Every structure is written in C-alpha cells, then in structure tokens.
C-alpha cells in the first residue's frame, strides 16, 4: 500500500513553460519584496512538495506559483512566483506586498493550486482578494493530477533588510482526495459525492482566516472525456456520509459509495488480492426500477440520475389522475381559492423536501419530494415525449435515453370547486416559486399541442409527481 502511494504521487511530474523569468519590481517606500525559499534535495524533491505520505513531486523547468493569504485588517492574497531552470538546489518564490501589510512573527497560510504545465497563466484566477478555480475537467492521467492539486501550509513572517522572509512551518497538507476509477466508456462523473467542482479561496471575517469554499452544486459534473481505462480523478472533500459517485456506460447507471464521506489527503482505491496492488474502485450496477416507501420509481437515464415516480400523489396506477394540491399545501380541499391558499401572497423559497409545504414529502415520506423547476426542465430536455392514450386516458409517454418511461395523465386542474380541462391538459407542480412574484409558482404542463414549463396562480389545485435521489 505504502509502495503504491509513493509511486502514485512521485510520478506527478510538474512540467513548466519555457518563458523567460520576469524580474519582480519593488517600489521603494510603497512595496516590499516578499520571498519564500524552498531547498531541494539532489533528486529535485522537497518536504515542501510532499503532498502525500512518503511521496514527493518533482519540480521541473518553468514557472511555479504559491499564494500567500494575509489575514487581519486588510485581507489580501499575494501571488509568489518561482522559476526553475535545469536542476536547481532551491526554489525562490518571490512577490511584493504593501509595506507594513505583513507583521513580523505572525503566521500566515501558503496555498498551492496546481501547476502551470507549458502555460504562462496558472489554473486559478486571482481577482482582488479572492482566488477561484475548478476541477470540472480532468484527463485522468497520472501526470495531469497536478492541475487539480490544492494544498496548504503555514509560514512565519520575518523582516530582514527591508525584505519579508517567509519561513516554512511544515509540509503542504493536501486539500483534495484522489480516486482510482475505471473510466472505460465513461465521459462524465456525477452524483452526491461531487459536492461541487468550482472553488474559491475567500476571507472569513468570523475566523479571521482565508478558507477554501466549494460552490455546492447538486448538478455538478466532472468531465473525463479525454480519460480512458483505469484513471485518477481528483475530488473535493465531502463530509456527507453514504455519498455516491455515478457514471453511465451504455445507458446503464453505475455507482460507487463512499460510506464515510470523502476526506482530504486520501487516495481511494481497491486493494488487490496480493495486498499491495492498487485496483480501481468497484462500480455497482444501479437498478433502473424500484420502490421507496411502497411507491414505485423508474430511472430514465437522466444526467442527474434522478428517480421519477410512476404515479401522481393520490393515484394507485400511472393512468389515474390522483389528488390535487394548491402550491405549498399538503392536503386536498373542497375549494381552491385565493382566500384559503396558504402560500398566496407569501414570499417563499424552494419547498422541495420541506414536509410543511411539500405534498410529496408529507404524503409519501422517505426520500420523496417535489421536483424543482430545473429538474422538470431536465425531464423535458432529455426525454422523448409522445402524446398518447393509456387505458382510455390521454397524456404523455415520457421516454428516457435508456428506454424506460413514465406516463403523465392530462389531469386538468381545480379552481374553486370546479375541475377543468381533464383529458386535454395536465399540470404538475414544481417546488420552485416564481421569482418575479409572490402569487405564482412553476409547473410542468402537457397537452396535445405540446409540453413545457409555465407558472401561474398558487391557489389552484394541480397534480404532484414526486422524485427522489
């Protein structure tokens, strides 16, 4: 195991562009030079670049960058650059800062964000006091893992002859995880294990520190189109237990479950029968149909992997209309009016999964919930829609890329005590309110003339078709 880890990251060779070194200009009375020296061993390695236990990364010719995060009254990020030429005995990272910004004896963080293989610009963007980057595109090749490295250590500032010297206090601690996966036939990865792919180094006033913040995105994807075979994938930490990373091969969904979440500074792989060989994590085939709390679902092969219920809330079969609910209400009623609407005129956020307002969650329990407007739009964009009749009931047959389908009956809607447009139109509430008003919400509508998204009066009774992760 130790041997594999050493081999894995010892091979992460950093290759740099061959541009000429630009001198760092200082402005007397305004700026001071800031430097951080990294001593290299004979083989070009250093404890500073030790990203995993017993494994180091070679420096190669070209530019390398680290970022000094300065906290305090004036939070600032300063880029420090170093030029490696041939096989140097040390790397001297240099930059400049406003005089007096850095305090002697104070500890600061040094952050490392990938490298600049054959490029003049780094794989992160420094704008003002924040730094942003992404792990959304990965080749899966061992030598390219450096693009997605995120690591940090601390330094102590000391001023010597008007120059700020940053003394390293330890090795870089890896802020990402690496998974060894079989990517044959896979173009993208998704699932709850991917908390997000975009990140920001941003100052937190509460902790008086710069912190790495991941932009949470349940629809985030990691593109691995250029990867093949057994490959290495960088993942941002995710403390959520039982998180899954998913992929599709030949329209079949596969998953691997991280039972204890994803921890930074970890390499995830399956140990071979010999006890030392590293093998790809084992994918498990994900069923395309099943039940949750006694209610059936089907996998339509959607990019999100979302499961759609086969029936409306209140229905026993797919061609039954089911019950009608005003938006944000969990019980049916005799009349549907503005006067007795719970949410009409109220400023509301998305209600998906909120048992107080979500009719799917309140009535079916488990992981069932109302779909968001974006999830209904995903259904529209990724399925084939056919207006048809099932058991003498008009509606749409919605067929996914994997050949599975659901039936959405034209159940009409309720207004007051009347039931209208049964057999000619159907409406399924989403969980998303209309951002432009406090009286309406989004829904999926179907008719013989077409299908699409719309929004209207929250007080009217419409169908609810649940979803689950």
PDB file of C-alpha atoms in Angstrom, residues 16 44 55 106 123 136 143 197-198 217 300 310 364 375 390:
ATOM      1  CA  UNK A  16       6.706  24.174 -16.839  1.00  0.00           C
ATOM      2  CA  UNK A  44      14.851  17.704  -7.071  1.00  0.00           C
ATOM      3  CA  UNK A  55       5.588  10.758  -1.872  1.00  0.00           C
ATOM      4  CA  UNK A 106       2.802  36.360  12.541  1.00  0.00           C
ATOM      5  CA  UNK A 123      -5.064  27.260 -13.436  1.00  0.00           C
ATOM      6  CA  UNK A 136     -14.510  20.249 -13.664  1.00  0.00           C
ATOM      7  CA  UNK A 143       0.903  13.263 -14.877  1.00  0.00           C
ATOM      8  CA  UNK A 197     -16.354  21.427  -8.909  1.00  0.00           C
ATOM      9  CA  UNK A 198     -15.822  25.187  -8.506  1.00  0.00           C
ATOM     10  CA  UNK A 217     -23.908  22.189  -6.851  1.00  0.00           C
ATOM     11  CA  UNK A 300     -34.999   7.468 -17.027  1.00  0.00           C
ATOM     12  CA  UNK A 310     -44.573   6.223 -11.817  1.00  0.00           C
ATOM     13  CA  UNK A 364     -45.259   9.683   0.728  1.00  0.00           C
ATOM     14  CA  UNK A 375     -35.434  19.080 -12.620  1.00  0.00           C
ATOM     15  CA  UNK A 390     -53.268   4.712 -21.949  1.00  0.00           C
TER      16      UNK A 390
END
